[in-house]
mmCIF file of C-alpha atoms in Angstrom:
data_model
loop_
_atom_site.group_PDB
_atom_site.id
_atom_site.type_symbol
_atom_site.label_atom_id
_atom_site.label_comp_id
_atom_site.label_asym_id
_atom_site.label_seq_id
_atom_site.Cartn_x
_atom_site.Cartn_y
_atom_site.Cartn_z
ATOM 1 C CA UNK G 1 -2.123 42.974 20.029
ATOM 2 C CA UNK G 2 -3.573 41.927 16.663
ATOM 3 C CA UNK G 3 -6.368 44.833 15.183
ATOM 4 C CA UNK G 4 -9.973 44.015 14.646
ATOM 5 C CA UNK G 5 -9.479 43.440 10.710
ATOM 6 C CA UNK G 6 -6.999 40.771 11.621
ATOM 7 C CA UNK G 7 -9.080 39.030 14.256
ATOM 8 C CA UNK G 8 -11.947 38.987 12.155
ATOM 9 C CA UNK G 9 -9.896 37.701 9.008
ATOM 10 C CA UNK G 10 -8.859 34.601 11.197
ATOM 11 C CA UNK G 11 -12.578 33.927 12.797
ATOM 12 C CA UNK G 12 -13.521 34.085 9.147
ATOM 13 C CA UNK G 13 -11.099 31.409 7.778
ATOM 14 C CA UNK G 14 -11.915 29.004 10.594
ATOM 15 C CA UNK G 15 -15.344 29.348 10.263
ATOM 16 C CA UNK G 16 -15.465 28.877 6.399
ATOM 17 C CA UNK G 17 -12.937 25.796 7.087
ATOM 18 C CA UNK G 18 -14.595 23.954 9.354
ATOM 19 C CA UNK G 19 -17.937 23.815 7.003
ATOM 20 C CA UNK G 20 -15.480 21.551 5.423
ATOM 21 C CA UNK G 21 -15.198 18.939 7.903
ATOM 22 C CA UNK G 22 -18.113 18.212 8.838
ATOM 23 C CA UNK G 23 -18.938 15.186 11.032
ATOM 24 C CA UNK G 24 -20.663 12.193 12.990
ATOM 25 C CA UNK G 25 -19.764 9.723 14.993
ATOM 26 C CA UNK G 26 -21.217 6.150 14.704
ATOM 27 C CA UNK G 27 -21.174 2.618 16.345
ATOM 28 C CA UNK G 28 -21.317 -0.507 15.119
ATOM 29 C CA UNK G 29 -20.681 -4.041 15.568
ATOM 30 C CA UNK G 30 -17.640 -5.808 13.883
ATOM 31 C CA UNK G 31 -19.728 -7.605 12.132
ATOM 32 C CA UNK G 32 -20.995 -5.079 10.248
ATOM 33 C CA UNK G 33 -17.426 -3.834 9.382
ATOM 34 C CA UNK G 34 -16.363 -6.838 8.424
ATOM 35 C CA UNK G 35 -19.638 -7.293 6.278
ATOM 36 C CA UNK G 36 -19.468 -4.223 4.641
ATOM 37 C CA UNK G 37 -15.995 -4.471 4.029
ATOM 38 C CA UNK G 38 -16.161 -8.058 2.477
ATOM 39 C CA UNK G 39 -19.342 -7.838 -0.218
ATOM 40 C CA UNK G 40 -18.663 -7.509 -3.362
ATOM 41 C CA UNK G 41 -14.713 -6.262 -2.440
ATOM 42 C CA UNK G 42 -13.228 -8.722 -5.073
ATOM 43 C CA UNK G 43 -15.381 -5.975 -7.655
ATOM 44 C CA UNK G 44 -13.930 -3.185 -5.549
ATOM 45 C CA UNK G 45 -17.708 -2.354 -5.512
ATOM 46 C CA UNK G 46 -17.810 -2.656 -1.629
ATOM 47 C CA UNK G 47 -19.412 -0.157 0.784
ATOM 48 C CA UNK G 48 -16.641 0.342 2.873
ATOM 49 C CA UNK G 49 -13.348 0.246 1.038
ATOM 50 C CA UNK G 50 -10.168 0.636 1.452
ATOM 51 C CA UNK G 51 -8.640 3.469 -0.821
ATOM 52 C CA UNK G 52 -5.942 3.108 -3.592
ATOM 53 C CA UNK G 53 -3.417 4.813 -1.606
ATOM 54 C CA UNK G 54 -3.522 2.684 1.620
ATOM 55 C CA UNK G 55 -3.839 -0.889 -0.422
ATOM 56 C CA UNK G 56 -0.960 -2.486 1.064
ATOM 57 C CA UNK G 57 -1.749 -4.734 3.713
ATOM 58 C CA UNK G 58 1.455 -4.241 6.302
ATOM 59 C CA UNK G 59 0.567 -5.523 9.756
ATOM 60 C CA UNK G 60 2.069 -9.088 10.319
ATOM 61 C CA UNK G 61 0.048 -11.699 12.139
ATOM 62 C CA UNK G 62 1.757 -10.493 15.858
ATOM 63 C CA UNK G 63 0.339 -7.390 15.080
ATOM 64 C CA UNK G 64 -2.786 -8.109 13.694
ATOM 65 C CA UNK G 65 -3.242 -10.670 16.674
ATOM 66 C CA UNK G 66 -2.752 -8.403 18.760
ATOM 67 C CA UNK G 67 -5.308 -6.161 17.874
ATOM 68 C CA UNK G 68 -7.863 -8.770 18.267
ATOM 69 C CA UNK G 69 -6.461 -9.888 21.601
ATOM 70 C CA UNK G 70 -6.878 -6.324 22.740
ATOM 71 C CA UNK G 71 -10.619 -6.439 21.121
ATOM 72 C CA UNK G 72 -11.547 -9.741 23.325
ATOM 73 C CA UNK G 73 -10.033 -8.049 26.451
ATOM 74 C CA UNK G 74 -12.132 -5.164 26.195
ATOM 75 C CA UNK G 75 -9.492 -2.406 25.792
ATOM 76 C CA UNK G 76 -10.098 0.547 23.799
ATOM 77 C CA UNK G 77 -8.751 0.398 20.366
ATOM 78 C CA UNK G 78 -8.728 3.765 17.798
ATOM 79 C CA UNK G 79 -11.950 5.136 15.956
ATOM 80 C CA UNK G 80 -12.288 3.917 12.374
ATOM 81 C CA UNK G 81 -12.098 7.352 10.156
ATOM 82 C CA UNK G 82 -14.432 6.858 7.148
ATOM 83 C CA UNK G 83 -15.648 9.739 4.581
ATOM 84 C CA UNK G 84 -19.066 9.035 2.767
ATOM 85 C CA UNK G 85 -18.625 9.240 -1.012
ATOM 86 C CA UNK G 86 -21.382 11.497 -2.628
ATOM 87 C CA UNK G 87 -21.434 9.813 -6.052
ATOM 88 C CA UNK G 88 -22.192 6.750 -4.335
ATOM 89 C CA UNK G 89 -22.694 6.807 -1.227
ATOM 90 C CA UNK G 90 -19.921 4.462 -0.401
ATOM 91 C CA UNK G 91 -17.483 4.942 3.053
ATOM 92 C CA UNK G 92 -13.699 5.373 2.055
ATOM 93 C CA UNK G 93 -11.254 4.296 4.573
ATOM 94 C CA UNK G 94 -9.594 7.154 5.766
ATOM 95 C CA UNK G 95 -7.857 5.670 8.680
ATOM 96 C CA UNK G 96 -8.364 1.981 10.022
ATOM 97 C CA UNK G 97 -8.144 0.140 6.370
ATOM 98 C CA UNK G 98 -5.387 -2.199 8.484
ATOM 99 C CA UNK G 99 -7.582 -2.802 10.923
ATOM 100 C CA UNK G 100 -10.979 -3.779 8.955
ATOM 101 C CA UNK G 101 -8.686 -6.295 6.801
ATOM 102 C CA UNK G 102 -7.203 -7.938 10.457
ATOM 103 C CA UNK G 103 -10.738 -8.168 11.519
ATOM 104 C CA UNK G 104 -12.239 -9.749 7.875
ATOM 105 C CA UNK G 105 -8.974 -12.055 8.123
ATOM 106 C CA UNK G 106 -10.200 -13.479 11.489
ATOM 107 C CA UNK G 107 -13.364 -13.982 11.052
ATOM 108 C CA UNK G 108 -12.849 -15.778 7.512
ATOM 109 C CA UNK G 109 -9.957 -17.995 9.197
ATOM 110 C CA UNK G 110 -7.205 -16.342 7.034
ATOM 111 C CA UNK G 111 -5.321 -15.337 10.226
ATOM 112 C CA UNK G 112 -4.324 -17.847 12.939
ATOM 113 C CA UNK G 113 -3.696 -16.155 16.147
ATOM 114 C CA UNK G 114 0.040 -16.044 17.452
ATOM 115 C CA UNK G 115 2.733 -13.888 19.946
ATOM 116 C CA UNK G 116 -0.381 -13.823 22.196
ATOM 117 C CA UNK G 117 1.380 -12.590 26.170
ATOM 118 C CA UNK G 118 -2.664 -12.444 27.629
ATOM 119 C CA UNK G 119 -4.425 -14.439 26.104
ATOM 120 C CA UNK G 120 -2.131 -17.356 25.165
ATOM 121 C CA UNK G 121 -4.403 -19.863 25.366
ATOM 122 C CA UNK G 122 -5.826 -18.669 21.700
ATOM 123 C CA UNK G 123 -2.148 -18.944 20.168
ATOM 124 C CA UNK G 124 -2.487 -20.929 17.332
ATOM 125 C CA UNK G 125 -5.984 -20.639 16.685
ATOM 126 C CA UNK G 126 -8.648 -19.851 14.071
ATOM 127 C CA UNK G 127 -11.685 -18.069 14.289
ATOM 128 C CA UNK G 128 -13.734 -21.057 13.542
ATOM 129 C CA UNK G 129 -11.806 -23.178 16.407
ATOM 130 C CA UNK G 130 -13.601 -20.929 18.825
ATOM 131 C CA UNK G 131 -17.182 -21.814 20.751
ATOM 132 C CA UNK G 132 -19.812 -20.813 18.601
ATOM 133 C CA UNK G 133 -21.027 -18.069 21.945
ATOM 134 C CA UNK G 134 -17.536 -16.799 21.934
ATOM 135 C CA UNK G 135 -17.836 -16.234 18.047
ATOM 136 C CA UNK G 136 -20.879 -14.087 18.332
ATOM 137 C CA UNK G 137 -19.843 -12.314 21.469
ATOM 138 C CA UNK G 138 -16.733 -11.472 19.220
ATOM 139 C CA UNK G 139 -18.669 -10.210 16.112
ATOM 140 C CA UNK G 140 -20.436 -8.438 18.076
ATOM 141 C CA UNK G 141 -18.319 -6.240 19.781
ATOM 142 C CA UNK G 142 -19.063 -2.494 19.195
ATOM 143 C CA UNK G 143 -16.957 -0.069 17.473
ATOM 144 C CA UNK G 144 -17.192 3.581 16.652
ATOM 145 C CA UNK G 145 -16.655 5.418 13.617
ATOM 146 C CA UNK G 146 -16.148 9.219 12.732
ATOM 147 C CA UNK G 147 -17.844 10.032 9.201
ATOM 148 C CA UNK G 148 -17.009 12.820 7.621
ATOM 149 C CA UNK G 149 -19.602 14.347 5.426
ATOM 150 C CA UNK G 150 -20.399 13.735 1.788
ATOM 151 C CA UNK G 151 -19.047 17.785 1.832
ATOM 152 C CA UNK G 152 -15.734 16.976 2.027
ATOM 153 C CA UNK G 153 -13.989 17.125 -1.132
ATOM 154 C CA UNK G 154 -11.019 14.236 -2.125
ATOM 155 C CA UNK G 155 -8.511 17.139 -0.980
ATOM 156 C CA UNK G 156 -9.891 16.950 2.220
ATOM 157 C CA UNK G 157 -9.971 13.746 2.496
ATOM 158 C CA UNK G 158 -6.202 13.365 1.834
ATOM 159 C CA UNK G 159 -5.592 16.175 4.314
ATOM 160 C CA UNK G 160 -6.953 14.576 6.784
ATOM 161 C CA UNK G 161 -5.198 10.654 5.978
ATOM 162 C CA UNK G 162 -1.580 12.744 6.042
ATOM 163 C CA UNK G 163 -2.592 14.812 9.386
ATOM 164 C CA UNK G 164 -4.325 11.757 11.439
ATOM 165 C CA UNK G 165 -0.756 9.752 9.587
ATOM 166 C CA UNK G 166 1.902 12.747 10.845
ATOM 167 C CA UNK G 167 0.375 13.644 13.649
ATOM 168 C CA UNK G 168 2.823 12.375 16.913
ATOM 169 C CA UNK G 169 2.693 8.857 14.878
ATOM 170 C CA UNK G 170 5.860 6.874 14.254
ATOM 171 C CA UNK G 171 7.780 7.849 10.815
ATOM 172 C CA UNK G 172 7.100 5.601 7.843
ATOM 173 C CA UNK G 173 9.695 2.693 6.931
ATOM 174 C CA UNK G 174 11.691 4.997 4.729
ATOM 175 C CA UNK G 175 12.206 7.585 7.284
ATOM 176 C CA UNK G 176 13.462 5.701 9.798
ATOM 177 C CA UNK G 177 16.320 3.689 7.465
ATOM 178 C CA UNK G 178 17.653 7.018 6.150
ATOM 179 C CA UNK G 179 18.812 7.622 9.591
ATOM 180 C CA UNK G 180 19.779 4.487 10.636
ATOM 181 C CA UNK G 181 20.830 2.422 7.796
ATOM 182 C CA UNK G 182 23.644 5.386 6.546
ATOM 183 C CA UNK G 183 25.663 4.359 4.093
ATOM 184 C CA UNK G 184 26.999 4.078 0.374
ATOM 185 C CA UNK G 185 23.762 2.590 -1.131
ATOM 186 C CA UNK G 186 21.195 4.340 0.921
ATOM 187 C CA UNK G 187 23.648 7.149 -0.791
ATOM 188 C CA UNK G 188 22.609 5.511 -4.004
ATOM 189 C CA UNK G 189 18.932 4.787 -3.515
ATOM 190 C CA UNK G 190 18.871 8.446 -2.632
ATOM 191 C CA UNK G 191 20.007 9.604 -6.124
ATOM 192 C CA UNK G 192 18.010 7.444 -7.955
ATOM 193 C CA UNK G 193 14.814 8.738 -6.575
ATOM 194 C CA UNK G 194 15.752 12.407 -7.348
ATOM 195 C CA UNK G 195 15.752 11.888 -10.625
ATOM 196 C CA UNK G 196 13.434 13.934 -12.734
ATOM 197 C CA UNK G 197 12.308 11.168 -15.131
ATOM 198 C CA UNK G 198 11.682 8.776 -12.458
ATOM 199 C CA UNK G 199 9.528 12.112 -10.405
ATOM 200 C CA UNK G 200 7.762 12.673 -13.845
ATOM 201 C CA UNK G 201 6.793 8.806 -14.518
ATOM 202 C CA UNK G 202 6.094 7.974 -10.696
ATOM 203 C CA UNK G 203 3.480 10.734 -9.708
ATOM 204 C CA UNK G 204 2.841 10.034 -6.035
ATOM 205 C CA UNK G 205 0.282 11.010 -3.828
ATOM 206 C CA UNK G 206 0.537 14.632 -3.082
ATOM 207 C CA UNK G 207 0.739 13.731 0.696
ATOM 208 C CA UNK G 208 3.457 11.197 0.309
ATOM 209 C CA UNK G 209 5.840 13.966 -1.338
ATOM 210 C CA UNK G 210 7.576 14.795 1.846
ATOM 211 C CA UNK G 211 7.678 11.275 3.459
ATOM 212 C CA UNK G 212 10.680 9.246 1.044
ATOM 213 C CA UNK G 213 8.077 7.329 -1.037
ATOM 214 C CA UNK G 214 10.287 7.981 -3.850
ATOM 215 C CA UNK G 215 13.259 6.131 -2.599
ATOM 216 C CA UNK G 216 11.099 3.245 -1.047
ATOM 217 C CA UNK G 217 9.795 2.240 -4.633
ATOM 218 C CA UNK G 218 13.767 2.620 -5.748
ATOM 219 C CA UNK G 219 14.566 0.433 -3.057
ATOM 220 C CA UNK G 220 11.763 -1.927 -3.953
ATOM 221 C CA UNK G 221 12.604 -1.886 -6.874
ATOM 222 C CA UNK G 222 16.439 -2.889 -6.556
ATOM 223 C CA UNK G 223 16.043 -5.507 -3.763
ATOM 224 C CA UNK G 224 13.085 -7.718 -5.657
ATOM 225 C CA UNK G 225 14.860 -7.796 -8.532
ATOM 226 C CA UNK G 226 17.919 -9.047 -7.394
ATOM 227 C CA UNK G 227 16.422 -11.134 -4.934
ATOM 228 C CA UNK G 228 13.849 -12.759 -7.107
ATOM 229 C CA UNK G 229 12.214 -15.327 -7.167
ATOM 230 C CA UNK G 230 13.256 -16.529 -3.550
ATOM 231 C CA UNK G 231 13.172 -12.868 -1.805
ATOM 232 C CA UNK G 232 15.636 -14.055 0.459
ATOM 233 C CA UNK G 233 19.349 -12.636 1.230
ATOM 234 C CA UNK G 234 21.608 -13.808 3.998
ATOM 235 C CA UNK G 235 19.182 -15.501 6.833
ATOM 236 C CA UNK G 236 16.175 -12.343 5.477
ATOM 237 C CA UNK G 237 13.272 -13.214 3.586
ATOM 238 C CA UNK G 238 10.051 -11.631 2.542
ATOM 239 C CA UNK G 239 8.873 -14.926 4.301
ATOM 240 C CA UNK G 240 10.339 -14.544 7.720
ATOM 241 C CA UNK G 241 10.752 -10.721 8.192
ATOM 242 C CA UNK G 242 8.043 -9.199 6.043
ATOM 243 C CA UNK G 243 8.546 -6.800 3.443
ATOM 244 C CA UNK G 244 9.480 -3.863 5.780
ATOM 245 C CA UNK G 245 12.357 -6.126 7.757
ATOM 246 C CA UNK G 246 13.475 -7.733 4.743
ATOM 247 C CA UNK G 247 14.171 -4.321 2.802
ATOM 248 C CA UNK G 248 15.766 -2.969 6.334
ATOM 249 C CA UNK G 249 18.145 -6.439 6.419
ATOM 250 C CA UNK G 250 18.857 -5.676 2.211
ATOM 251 C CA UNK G 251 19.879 -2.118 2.546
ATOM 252 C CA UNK G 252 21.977 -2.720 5.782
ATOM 253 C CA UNK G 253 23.341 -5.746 3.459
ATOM 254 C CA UNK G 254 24.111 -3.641 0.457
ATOM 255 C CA UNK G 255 25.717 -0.757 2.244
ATOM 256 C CA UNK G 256 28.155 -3.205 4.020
ATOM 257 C CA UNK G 257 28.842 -4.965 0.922
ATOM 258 C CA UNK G 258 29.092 -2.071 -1.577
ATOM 259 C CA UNK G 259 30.532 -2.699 -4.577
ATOM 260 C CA UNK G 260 31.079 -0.126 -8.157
ATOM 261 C CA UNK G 261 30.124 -2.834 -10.328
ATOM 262 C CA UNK G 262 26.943 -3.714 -8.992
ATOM 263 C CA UNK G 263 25.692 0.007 -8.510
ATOM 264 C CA UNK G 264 26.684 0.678 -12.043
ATOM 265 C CA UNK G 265 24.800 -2.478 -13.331
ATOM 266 C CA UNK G 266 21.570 -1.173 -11.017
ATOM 267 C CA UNK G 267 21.267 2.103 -12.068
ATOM 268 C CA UNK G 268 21.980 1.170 -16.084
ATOM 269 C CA UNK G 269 18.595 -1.328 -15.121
ATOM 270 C CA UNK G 270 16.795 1.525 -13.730
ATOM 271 C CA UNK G 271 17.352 3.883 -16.498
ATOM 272 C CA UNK G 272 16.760 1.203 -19.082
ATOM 273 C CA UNK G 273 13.218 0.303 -17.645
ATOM 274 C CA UNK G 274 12.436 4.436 -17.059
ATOM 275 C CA UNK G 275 13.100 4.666 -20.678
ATOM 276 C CA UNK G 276 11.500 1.841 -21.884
ATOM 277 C CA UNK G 277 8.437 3.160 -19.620
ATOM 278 C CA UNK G 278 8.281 6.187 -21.150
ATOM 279 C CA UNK G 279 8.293 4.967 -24.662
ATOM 280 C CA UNK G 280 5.049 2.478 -24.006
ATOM 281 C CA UNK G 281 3.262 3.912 -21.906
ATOM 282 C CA UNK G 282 3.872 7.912 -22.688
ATOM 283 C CA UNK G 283 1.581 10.359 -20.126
ATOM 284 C CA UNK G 284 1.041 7.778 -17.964
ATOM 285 C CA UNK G 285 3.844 5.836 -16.027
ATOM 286 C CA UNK G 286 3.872 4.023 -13.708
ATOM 287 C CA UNK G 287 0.404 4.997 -12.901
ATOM 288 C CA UNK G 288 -2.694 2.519 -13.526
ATOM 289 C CA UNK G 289 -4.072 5.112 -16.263
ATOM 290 C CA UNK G 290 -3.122 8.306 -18.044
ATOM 291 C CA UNK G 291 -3.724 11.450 -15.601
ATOM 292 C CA UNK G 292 -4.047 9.351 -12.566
ATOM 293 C CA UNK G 293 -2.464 10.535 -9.523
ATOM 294 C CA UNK G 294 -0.499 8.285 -7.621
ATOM 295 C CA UNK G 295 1.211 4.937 -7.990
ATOM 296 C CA UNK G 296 0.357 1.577 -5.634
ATOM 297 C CA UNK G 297 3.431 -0.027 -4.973
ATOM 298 C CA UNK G 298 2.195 -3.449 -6.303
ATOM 299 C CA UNK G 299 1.371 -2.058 -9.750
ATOM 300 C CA UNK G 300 4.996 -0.475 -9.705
ATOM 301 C CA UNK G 301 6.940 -3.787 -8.063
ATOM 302 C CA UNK G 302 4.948 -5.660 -10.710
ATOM 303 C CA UNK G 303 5.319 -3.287 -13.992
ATOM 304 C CA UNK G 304 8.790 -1.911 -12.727
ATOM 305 C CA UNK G 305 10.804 -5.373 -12.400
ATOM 306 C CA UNK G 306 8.482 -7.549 -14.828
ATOM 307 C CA UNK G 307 9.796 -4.740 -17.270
ATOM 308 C CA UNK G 308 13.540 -5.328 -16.365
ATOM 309 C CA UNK G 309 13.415 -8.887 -16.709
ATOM 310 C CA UNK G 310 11.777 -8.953 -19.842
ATOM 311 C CA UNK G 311 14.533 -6.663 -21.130
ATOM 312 C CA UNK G 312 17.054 -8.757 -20.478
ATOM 313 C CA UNK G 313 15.248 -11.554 -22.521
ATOM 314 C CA UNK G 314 14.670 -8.943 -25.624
ATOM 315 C CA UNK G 315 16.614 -6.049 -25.931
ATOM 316 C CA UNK G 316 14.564 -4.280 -28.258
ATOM 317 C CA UNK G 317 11.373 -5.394 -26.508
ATOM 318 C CA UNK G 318 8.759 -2.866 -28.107
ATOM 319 C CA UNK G 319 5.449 -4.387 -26.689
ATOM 320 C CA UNK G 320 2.155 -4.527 -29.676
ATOM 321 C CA UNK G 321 0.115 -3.290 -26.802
ATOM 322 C CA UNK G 322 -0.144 -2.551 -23.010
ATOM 323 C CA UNK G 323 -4.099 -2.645 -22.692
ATOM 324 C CA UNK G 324 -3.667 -5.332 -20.367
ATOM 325 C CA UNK G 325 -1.346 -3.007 -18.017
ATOM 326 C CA UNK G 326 -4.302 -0.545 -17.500
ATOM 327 C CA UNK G 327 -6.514 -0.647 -14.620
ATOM 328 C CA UNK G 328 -10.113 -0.097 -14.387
ATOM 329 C CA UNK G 329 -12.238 -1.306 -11.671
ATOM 330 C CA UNK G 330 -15.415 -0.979 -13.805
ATOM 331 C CA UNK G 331 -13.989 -3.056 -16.089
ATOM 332 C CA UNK G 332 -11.797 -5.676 -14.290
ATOM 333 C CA UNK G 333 -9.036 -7.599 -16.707
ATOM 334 C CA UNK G 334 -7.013 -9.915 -15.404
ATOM 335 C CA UNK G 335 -4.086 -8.059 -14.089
ATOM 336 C CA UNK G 336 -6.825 -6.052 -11.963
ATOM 337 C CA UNK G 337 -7.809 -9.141 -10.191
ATOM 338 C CA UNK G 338 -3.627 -10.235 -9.943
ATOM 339 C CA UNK G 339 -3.324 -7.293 -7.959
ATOM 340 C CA UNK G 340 -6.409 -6.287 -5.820
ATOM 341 C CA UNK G 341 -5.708 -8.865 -3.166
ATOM 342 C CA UNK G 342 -7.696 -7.683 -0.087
ATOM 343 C CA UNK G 343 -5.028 -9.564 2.046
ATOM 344 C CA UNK G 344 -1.523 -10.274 2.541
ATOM 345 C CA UNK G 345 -0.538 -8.511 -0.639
ATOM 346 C CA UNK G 346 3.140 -9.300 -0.617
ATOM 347 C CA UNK G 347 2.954 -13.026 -0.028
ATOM 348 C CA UNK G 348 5.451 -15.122 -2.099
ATOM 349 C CA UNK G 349 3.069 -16.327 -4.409
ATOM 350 C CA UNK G 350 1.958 -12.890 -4.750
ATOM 351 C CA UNK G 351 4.962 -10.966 -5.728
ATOM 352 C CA UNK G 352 6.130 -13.530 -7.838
ATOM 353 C CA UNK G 353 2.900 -13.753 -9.728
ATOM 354 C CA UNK G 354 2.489 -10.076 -10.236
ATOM 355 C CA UNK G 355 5.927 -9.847 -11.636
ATOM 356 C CA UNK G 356 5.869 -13.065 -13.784
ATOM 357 C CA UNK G 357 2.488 -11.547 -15.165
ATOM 358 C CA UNK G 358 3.667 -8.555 -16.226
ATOM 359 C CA UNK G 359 7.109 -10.059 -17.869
ATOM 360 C CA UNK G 360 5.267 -12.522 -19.869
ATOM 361 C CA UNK G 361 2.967 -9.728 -21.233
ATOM 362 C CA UNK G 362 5.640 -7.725 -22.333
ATOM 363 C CA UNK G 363 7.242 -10.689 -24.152
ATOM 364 C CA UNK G 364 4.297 -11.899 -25.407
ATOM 365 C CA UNK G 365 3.087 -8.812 -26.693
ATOM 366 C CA UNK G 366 6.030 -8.121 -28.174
ATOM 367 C CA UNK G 367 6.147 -11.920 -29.996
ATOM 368 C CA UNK G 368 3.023 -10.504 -31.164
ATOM 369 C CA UNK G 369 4.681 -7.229 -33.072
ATOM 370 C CA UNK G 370 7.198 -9.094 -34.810
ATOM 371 C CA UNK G 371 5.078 -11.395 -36.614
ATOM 372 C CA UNK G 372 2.649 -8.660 -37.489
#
């Protein structure tokens, strides 16, 4: 039996804890989501928005029509989890930033409805091709949201994305191919992720520590480089799998058809670019800016592998200046606007384009040192 000083230690922690977390719940119609989402989101000045950390768009169009068949049956879908912004008064996705982007890709006809088992009839269909009543019976279908209060500190915040993301729900890409992809390169990818220049120039979310984001940038970074520009290998493609099925069908590949050569050739790559990383762009990284925390994979694919392949062009690449590499949303350059694509983020065009950006910068850049 625990004494009174210990009881009253614990009511005392919970109580001061929970001021933290303070919440409401909410209900609105998808159109307002959507609405809210969409204004002004190519400025990344939009009232709801989707946070750094969760920019990747990953659903595929099964999945995403899925969700909106399950919307037009009437089932019960999960809460959107937002948490008001103080400085601005702005809602950050917490939880549901896939969702909002399926339901802003419907209703502006970037998503055409397919693998439909109920509702087949809509296979193959845009939002547009619907009656104009069954459009505004779908917009305005009610959804609720938890807000937490402008009281809860970023900390919280990413508390509560890695507890409502670890919490009885399926383990991230990573995780599962370290148990079922075993082999020689996953051996590989493994060691290239512990190492300590990498951990110092890749600074990942705090809540992403424990959960193999290290070795899924590695991996990234191994398969689009040697796959570029078609992303395919074998019968796999970014195109026809998606990224996550097309890096499961490359590292079950690679570990099949291990060879000493190519590892050795990989890993003098990935050194090369870490150290040509961390002579340009010294305290930050492979972050957007110096003393930002956490890297988006896009920026990294893009800065990563346009890095190694302007290497191999210029071997003493030393770049005149990498103002174009740093992000700001205030002040949006080109490369911001490359990369903030609110949908389908690692399309073809896409990930070549980010990568062929990024190469011809460095080259360019350094063109532009020599003749100074």
């Amino acid at each position: 039996m625990l004494n009174d000083e210990k009881l009253q230690k614990i009511e005392s922690q919970i109580e001061a804890e929970q001021k933290n977390v303070k919440y409401d719940i909410r209900e609105f119609t998808i159109e307002y989501y959507v609405n809210k989402y969409l204004k002004d989101v190519d400025d990344d000045k939009n009232e709801l928005y989707v946070p750094e950390y969760q920019r990747e768009f990953i659903w595929d169009d099964v999945r995403q029509s899925r969700f909106i068949e399950s919307l037009m049956l009437g089932l019960p879908v999960p809460l959107i989890f937002v948490a008001e912004i103080e400085i601005d008064g702005r809602f950050e996705i917490v939880d549901g930033s896939q969702r909002i982007r399926t339901l802003a890709a419907f209703i502006s006809n970037e998503l055409k409805l397919k693998g439909l088992k109920k509702l087949f009839e809509l296979n193959d269909l845009h939002f547009s091709q619907l009656s104009s009543a069954r459009q505004r019976k779908f917009k305005n279908i009610s959804m609720r949201m938890i807000v937490l209060s402008t009281q809860a500190s970023e900390e919280i915040r990413n508390e509560m994305f890695d507890r409502i993301n670890t919490s009885g729900v399926s383990l991230l890409p990573m995780e599962t191919r370290r148990g079922i992809y075993k082999g020689p390169f996953t051996d590989f990818i493994i060691r290239l992720a512990s190492n300590k220049q990498f951990k110092k120039l890749c600074p990942i979310y705090k809540y992403m520590e424990q959960r193999r984001e290290e070795e899924e940038m590695v991996l990234r970074f191994c398969a689009f480089s040697e796959t570029y520009p078609t992303f395919r290998i074998e019968e796999a493609s970014i195109e026809k799998n998606g990224v996550a099925g097309f890096l499961d069908k490359y590292l079950e590949y690679k570990n099949a058809h291990y060879a000493e050569e190519d590892i050795k050739q990989k890993e003098q790559d990935f050194i090369r670019v870490l150290n040509f990383i961390e002579k340009v762009f010294p305290n930050q990284g492979f972050a957007k800016a110096k003393g930002v925390q956490g890297v988006s994979k896009p920026y990294f694919e893009a800065i990563a592998i346009g890095a190694l392949f302007a290497l191999q062009e210029k071997q003493d690449l030393m770049p005149d200046s990498t103002e174009w590499a740093i992000l700001d949303k205030n002040r949006p350059n080109e490369f911001f606007k490359i990369l903030s694509g609110r949908y389908h983020t690692h399309s073809l065009p896409k990930l070549r384009g980010r990568i062929k950006y990024s190469k011809n910068k460095f080259l360019m850049s350094h063109a532009k040192a020599v003749s100074n």
